[in-house]
Short mmCIF file of C-alpha atoms and ligand atoms in Angstrom, two decimals:
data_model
loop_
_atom_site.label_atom_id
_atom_site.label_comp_id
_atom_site.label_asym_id
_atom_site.label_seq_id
_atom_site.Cartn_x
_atom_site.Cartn_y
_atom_site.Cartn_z
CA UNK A 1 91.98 9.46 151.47
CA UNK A 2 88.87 9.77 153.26
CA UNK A 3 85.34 8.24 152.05
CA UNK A 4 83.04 11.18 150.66
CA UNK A 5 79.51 10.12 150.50
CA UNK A 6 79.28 12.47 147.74
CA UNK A 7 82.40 12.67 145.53
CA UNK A 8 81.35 13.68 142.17
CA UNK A 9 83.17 16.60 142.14
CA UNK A 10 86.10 14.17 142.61
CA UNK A 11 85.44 12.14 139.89
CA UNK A 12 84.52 15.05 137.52
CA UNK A 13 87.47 16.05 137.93
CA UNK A 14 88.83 12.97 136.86
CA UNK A 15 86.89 12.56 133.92
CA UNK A 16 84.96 9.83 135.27
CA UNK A 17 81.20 9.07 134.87
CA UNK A 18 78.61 10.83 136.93
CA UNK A 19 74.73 10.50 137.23
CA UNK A 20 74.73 14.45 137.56
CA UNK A 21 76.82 17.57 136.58
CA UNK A 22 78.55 18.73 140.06
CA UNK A 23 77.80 22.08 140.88
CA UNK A 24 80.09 24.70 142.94
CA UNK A 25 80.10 28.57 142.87
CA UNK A 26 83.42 30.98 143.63
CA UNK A 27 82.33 33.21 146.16
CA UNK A 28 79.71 30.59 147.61
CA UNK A 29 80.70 31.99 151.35
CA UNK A 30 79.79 35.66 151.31
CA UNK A 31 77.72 38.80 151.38
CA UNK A 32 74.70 37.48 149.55
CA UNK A 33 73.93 35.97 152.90
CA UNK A 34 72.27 37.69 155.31
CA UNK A 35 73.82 34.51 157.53
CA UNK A 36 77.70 35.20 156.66
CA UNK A 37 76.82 39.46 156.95
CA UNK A 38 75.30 38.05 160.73
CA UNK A 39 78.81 35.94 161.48
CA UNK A 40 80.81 38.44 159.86
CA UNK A 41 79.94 41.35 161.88
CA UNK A 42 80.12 39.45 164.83
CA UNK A 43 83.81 38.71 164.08
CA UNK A 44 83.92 42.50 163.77
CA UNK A 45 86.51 42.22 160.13
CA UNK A 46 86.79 40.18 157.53
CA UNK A 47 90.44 39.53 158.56
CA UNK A 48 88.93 38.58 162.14
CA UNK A 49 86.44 36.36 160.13
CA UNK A 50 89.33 34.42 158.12
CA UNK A 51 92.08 34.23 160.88
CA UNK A 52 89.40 33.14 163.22
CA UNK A 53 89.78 28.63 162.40
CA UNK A 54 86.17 28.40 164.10
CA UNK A 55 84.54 31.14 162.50
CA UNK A 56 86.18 30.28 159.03
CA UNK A 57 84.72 27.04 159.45
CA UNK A 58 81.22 28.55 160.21
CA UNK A 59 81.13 30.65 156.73
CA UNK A 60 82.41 27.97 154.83
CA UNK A 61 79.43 25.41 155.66
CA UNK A 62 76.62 28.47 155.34
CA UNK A 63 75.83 27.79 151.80
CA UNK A 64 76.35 23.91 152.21
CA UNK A 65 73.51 24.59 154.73
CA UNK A 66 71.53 26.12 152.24
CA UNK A 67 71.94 24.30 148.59
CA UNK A 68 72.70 20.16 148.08
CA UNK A 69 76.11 21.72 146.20
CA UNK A 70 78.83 19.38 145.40
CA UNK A 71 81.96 20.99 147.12
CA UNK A 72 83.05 23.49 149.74
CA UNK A 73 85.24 26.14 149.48
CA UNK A 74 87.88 27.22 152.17
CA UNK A 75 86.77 30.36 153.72
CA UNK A 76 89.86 32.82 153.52
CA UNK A 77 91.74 35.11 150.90
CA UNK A 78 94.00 34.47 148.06
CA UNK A 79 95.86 37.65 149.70
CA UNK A 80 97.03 36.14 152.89
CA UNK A 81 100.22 35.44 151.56
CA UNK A 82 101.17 38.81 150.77
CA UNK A 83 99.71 39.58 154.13
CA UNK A 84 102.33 36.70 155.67
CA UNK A 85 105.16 39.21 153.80
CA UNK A 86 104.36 41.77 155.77
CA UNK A 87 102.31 43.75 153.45
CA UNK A 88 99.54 44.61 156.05
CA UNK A 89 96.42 43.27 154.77
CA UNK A 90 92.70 44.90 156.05
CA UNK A 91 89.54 45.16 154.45
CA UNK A 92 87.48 48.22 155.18
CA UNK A 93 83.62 47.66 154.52
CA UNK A 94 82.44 47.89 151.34
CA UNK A 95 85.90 49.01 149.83
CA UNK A 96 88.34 46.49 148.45
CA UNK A 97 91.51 45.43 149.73
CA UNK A 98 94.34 47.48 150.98
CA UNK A 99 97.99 46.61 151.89
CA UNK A 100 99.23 49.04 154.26
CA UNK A 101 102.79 48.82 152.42
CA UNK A 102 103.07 48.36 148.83
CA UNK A 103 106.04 46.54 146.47
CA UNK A 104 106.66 48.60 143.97
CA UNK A 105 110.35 49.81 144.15
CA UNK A 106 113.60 47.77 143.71
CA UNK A 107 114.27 48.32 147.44
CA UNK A 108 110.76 46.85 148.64
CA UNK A 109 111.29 43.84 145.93
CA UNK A 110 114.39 43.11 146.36
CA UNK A 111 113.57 42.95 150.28
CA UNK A 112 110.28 40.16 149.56
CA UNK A 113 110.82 36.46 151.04
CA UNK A 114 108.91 33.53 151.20
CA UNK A 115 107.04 33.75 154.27
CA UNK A 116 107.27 31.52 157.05
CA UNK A 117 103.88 28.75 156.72
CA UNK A 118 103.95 29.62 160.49
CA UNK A 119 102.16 32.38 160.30
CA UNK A 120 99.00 31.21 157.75
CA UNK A 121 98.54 28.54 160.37
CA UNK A 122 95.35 29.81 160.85
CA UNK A 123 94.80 28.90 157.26
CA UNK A 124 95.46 25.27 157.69
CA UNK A 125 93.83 25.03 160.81
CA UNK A 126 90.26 26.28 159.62
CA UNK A 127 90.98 23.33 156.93
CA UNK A 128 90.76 20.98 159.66
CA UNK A 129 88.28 22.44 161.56
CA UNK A 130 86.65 22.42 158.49
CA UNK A 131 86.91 19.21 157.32
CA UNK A 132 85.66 17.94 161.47
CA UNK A 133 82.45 19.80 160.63
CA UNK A 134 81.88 18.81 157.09
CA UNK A 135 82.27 15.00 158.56
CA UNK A 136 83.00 13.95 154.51
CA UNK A 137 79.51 14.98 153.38
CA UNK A 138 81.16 16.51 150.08
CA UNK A 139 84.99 17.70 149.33
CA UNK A 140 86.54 20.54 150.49
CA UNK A 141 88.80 22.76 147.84
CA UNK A 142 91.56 24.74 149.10
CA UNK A 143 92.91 27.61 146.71
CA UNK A 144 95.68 30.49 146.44
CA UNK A 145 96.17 33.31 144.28
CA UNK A 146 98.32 32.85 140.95
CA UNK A 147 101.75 34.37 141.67
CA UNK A 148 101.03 36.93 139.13
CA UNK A 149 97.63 37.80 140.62
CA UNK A 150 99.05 38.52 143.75
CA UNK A 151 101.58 40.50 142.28
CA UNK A 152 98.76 42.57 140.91
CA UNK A 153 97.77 43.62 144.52
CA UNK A 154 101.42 44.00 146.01
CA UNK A 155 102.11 46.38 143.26
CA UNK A 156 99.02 48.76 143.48
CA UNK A 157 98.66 48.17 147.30
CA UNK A 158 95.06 47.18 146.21
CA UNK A 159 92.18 46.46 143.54
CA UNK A 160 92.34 48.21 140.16
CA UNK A 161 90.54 47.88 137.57
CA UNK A 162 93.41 47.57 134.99
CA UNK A 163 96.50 47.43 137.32
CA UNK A 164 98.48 49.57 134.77
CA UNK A 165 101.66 49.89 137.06
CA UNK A 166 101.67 46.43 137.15
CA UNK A 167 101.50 46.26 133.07
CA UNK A 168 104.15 48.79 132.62
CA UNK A 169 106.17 47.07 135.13
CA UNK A 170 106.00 44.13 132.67
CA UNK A 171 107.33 46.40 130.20
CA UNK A 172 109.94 48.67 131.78
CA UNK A 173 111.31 46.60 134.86
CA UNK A 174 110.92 42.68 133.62
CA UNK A 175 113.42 41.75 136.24
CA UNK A 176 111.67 42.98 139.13
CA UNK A 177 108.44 41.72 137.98
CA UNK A 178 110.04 38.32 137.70
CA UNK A 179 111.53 38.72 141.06
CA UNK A 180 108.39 38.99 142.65
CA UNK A 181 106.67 36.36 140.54
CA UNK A 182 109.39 34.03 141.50
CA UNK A 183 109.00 34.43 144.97
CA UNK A 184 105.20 34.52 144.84
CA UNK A 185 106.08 31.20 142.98
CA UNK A 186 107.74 29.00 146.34
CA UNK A 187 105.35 31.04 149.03
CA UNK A 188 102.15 29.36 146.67
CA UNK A 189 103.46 26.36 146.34
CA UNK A 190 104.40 25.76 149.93
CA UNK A 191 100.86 27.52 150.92
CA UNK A 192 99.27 25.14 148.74
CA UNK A 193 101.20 21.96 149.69
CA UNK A 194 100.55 22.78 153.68
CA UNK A 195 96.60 23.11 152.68
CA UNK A 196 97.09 19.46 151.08
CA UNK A 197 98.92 18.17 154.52
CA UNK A 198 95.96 19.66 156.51
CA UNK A 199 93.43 17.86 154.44
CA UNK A 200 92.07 19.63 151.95
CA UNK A 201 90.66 17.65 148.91
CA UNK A 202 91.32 19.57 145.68
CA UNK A 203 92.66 22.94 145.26
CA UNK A 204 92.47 25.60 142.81
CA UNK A 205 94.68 28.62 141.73
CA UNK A 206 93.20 31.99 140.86
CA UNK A 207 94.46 33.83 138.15
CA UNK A 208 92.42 36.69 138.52
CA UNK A 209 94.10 38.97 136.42
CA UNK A 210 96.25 36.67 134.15
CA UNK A 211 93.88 37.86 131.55
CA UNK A 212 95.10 41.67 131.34
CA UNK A 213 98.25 40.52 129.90
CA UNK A 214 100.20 40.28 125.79
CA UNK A 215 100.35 36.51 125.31
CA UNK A 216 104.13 36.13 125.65
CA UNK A 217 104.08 38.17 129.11
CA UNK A 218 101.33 36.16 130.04
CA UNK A 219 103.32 32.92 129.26
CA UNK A 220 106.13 33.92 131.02
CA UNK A 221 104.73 36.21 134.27
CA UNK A 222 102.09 33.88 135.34
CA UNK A 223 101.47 30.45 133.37
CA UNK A 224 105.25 29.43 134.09
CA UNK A 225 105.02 30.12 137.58
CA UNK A 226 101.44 28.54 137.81
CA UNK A 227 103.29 25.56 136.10
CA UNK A 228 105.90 25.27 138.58
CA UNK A 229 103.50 25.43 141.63
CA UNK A 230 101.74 22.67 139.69
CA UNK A 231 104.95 20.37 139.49
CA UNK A 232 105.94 21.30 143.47
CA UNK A 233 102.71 20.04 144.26
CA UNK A 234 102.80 16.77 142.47
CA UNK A 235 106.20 15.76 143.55
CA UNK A 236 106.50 16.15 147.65
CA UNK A 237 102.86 15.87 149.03
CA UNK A 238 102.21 14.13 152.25
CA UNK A 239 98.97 12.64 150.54
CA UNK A 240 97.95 11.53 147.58
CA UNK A 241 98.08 13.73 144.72
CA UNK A 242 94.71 15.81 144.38
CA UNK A 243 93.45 17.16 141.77
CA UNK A 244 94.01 20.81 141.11
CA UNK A 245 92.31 23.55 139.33
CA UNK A 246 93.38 26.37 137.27
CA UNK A 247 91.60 29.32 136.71
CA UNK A 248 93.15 32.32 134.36
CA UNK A 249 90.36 34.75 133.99
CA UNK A 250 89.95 36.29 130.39
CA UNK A 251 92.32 33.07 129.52
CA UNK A 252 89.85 31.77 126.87
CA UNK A 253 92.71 32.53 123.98
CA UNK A 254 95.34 30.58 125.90
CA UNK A 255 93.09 26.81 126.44
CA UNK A 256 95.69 24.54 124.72
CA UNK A 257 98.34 26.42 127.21
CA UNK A 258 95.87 25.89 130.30
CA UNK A 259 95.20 22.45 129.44
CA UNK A 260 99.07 21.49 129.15
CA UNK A 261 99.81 23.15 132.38
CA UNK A 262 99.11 20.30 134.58
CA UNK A 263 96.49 21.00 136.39
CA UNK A 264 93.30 18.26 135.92
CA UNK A 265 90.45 20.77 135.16
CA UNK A 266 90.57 24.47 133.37
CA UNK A 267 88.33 26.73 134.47
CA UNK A 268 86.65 29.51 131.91
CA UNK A 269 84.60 32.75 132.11
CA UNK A 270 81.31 33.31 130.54
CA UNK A 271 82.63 35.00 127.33
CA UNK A 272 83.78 31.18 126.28
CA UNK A 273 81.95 28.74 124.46
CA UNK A 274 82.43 26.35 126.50
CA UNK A 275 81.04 23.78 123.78
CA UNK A 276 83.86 24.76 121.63
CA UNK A 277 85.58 24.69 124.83
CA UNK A 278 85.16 20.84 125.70
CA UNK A 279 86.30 20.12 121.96
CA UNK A 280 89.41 21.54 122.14
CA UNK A 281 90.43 20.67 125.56
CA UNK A 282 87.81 18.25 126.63
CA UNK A 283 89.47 15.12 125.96
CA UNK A 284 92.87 16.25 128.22
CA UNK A 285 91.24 18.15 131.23
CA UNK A 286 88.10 18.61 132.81
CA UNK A 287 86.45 21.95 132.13
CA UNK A 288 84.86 24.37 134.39
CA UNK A 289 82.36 26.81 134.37
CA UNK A 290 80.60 29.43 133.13
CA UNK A 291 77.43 31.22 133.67
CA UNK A 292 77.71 34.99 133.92
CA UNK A 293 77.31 35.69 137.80
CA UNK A 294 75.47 38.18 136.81
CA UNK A 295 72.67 36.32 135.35
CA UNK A 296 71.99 35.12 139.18
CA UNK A 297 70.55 38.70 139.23
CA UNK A 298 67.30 38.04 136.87
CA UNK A 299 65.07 35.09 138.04
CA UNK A 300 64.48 31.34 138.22
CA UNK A 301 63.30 30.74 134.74
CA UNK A 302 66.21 32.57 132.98
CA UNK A 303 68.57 31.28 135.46
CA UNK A 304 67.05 27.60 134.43
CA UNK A 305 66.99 28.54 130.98
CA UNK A 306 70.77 29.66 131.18
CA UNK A 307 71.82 26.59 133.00
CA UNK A 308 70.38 24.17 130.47
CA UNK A 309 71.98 26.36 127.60
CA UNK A 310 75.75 25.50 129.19
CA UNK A 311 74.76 21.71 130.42
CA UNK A 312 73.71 20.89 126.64
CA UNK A 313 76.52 22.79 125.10
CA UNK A 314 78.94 21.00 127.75
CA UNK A 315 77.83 17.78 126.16
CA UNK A 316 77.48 14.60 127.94
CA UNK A 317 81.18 13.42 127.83
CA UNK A 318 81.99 13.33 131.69
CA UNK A 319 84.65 15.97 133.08
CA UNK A 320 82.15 19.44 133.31
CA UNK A 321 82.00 20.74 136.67
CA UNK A 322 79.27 23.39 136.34
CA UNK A 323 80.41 27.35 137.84
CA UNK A 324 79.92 30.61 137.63
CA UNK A 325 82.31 32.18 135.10
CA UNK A 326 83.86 34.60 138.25
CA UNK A 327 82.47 35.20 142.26
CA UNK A 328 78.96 35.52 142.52
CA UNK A 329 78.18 39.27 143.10
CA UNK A 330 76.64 40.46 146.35
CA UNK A 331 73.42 41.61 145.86
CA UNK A 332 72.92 37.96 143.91
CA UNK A 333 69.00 36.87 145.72
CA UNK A 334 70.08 33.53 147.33
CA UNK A 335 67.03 31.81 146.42
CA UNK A 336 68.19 32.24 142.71
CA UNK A 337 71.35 30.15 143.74
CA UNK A 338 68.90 27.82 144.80
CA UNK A 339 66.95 27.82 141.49
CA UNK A 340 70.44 27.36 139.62
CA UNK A 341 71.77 24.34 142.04
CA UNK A 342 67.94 22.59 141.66
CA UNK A 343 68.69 23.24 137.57
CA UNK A 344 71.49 22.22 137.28
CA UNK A 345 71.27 18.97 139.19
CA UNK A 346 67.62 18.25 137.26
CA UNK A 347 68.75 19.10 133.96
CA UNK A 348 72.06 17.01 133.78
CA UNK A 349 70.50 14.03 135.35
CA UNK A 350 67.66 13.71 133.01
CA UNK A 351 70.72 14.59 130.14
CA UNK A 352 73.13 11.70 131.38
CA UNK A 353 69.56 9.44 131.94
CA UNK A 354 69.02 9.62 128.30
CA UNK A 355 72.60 9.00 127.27
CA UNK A 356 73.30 6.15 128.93
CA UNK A 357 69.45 4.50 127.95
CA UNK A 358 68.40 4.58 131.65
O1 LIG B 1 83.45 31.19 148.92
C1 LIG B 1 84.58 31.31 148.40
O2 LIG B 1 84.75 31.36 147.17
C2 LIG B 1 85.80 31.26 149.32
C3 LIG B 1 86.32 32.48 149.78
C4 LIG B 1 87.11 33.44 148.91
C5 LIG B 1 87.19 34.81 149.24
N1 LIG B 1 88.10 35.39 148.40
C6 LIG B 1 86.47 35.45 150.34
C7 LIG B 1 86.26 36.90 150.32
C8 LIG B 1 87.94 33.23 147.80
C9 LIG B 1 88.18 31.97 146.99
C10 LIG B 1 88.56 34.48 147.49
C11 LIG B 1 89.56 34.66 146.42
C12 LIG B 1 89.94 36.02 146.01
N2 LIG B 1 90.13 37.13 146.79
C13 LIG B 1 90.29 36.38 144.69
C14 LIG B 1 90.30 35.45 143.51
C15 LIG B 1 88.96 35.19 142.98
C16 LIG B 1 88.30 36.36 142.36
O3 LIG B 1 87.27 36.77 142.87
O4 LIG B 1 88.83 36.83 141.35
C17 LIG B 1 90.62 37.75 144.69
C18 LIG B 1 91.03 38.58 143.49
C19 LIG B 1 90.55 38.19 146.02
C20 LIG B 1 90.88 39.55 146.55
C21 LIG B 1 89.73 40.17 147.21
N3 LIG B 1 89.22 39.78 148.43
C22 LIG B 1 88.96 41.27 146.76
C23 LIG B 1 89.19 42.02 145.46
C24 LIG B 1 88.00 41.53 147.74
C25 LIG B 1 87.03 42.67 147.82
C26 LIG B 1 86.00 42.64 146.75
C27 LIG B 1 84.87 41.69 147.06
O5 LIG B 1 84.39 41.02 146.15
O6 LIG B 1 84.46 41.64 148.21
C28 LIG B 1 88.15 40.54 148.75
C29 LIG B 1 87.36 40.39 149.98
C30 LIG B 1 86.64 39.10 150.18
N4 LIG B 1 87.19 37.86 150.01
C31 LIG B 1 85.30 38.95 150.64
C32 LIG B 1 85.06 37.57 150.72
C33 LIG B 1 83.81 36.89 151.19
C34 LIG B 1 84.36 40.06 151.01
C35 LIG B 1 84.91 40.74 152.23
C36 LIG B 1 83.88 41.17 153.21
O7 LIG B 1 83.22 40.34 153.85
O8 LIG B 1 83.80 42.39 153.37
#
């Protein structure tokens, strides 16, 4: 393991004592700044952007540029997998994502396979890259999709905003639903576990859309298969075990579940109290989050105001890494991300100063 001169993310994550709550936003990379629009158009796609190990690396360290925040995030997509299938990924501008084949019939399913790592070795090689420009300043967090989440997007052949044939799936066609989730299931896991070989220091698995499911579908299409990927990765790795992250989106029913899943640290949305939050989970797993990315949108005061509001429900107990409750949006003013890092940092410091008698 390499020495981070700052690690508090780290040991957040642990549970462990820190003079400050560590700060980190989804989305920190991306089109709020007028730097990443610059690099991006330059690369000409976003695909260009993310296959691109040198340019990856760029976007990744704008923000880190910018703010003193506590982590880096891997500059890529949680649907490069499903691009590795064969799906035929592209992002046109301002439009979501769009596979050029979708997975919705037996034939299709039946067809999907693991893909070969060989092909998102661009992935792990921006990692490196990555982690030669960061030079251990603060950790970097490597992340995939939930097998269920991607599903989502192999299904519809794109964003949705309830991914119905996906649902009814769920309902009508349970076995080809698990079919995909299962193989979703090794192509994470092995995605993940290459990220870990190529250095990355923590990782973290959206579950995007987890949220839009009945409990016992939920259980069985995407927190089993998160579980598994959980358990590959704490078996075989090359390096020590890091700590990992998971993320279910609308999951704030489903805590005791997250918390037993085996990942270190649950991450909620903004429509949990995350007070009530740290009580009921607190003392298993760190917790993460969860300021409404739109309230990056008002101004410095509110955003200061909001941040305090979380850091003093959050309590003092060590083990809150402070995030937005989802990505931050694009037309977020980045000096407000500024006034949220500076509040977030100044707040919990003075909080920890008085708890410990300093
Ligand atoms: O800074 C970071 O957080 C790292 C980079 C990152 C991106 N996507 C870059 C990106 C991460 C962690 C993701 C994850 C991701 N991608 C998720 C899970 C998290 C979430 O937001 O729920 C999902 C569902 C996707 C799929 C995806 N990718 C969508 C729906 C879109 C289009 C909508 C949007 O917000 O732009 C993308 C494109 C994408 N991924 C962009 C970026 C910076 C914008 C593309 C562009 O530059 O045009």
């Amino acid at each position: 393991m390499s020495v981070l001169r700052n690690d508090t993310l780290l040991r957040a994550l642990r549970r462990e004592p820190t003079p400050y709550t560590p700060i980190w936003l989804m989305r920190q990379a991306g089109r709020y700044l007028p730097e990443y629009n610059t690099t991006r158009s330059r690369a000409g796609s976003f695909m260009a952007l993310a296959t691109t190990p040198s340019l990856a690396a760029e976007v990744t360290l704008q923000p880190l540029a910018r703010y003193p925040l506590d982590a880096a995030i891997l500059f890529s997509d949680i649907l490069t997998i499903p691009d590795a299938m064969g799906l035929g990924l592209s992002f046109a501008e301002g439009e979501g994502p769009r596979f050029a084949r979708t997975t919705a019939d037996e034939t299709s399913i039946r067809a999907l396979a693991v893909p070969d790592m060989a092909k998102l070795r661009y992935v792990f090689d921006a990692v490196i890259e990555i982690q030669r420009a960061l030079a251990h300043a603060v950790p970097l967090i490597g992340f995939a999709g939930s097998p269920f989440t991607l599903a989502c997007y192999m299904i519809e052949g794109g964003g949705s905003t309830d991914f119905a044939t996906v649902r009814r799936m769920a309902y009508a066609r349970p076995d080809l639903l698990q079919h995909i989730v299962d193989v979703n299931t090794e192509a994470v896991a092995a995605y993940l576990g290459e990220q870990i070989t190529a250095g990355v220091d923590a990782v973290m698995i959206f579950d995007t859309w987890g949220g839009l499911l009945a409990t016992d579908q939920w259980r069985r299409f995407s927190l089993a298969p998160m579980r598994s990927v959980l358990e590959q990765l704490s078996g075989a790795t090359a390096r020590a075990r890091v700590p990992a992250i998971i993320f279910t989106k609308g999951g704030g029913a489903w805590l005791d579940d997250l918390a037993q899943s085996g990942a270190d640290c649950v991450g909620v949305d903004w429509t949990v109290d995350i007070g009530a939050a740290r009580h009921q989970i607190g003392g298993r797993v760190a917790v993460q989050g969860n300021l409404d990315p739109v309230a990056l949108l008002t101004d410095p005061e509110t955003i200061a105001n909001a941040a305090h509001a979380i850091i003093r429900a959050a309590g003092s107990s060590p083990g809150h890494v402070f995030n937005l409750g989802h990505g931050i949006v694009p037309l977020t003013p980045p000096e407000n991300v500024a006034a949220l890092v500076g509040a977030v940092h100044g707040h919990s410091n003075a909080l920890s100063r008085q708890t410990s008698g300093v």
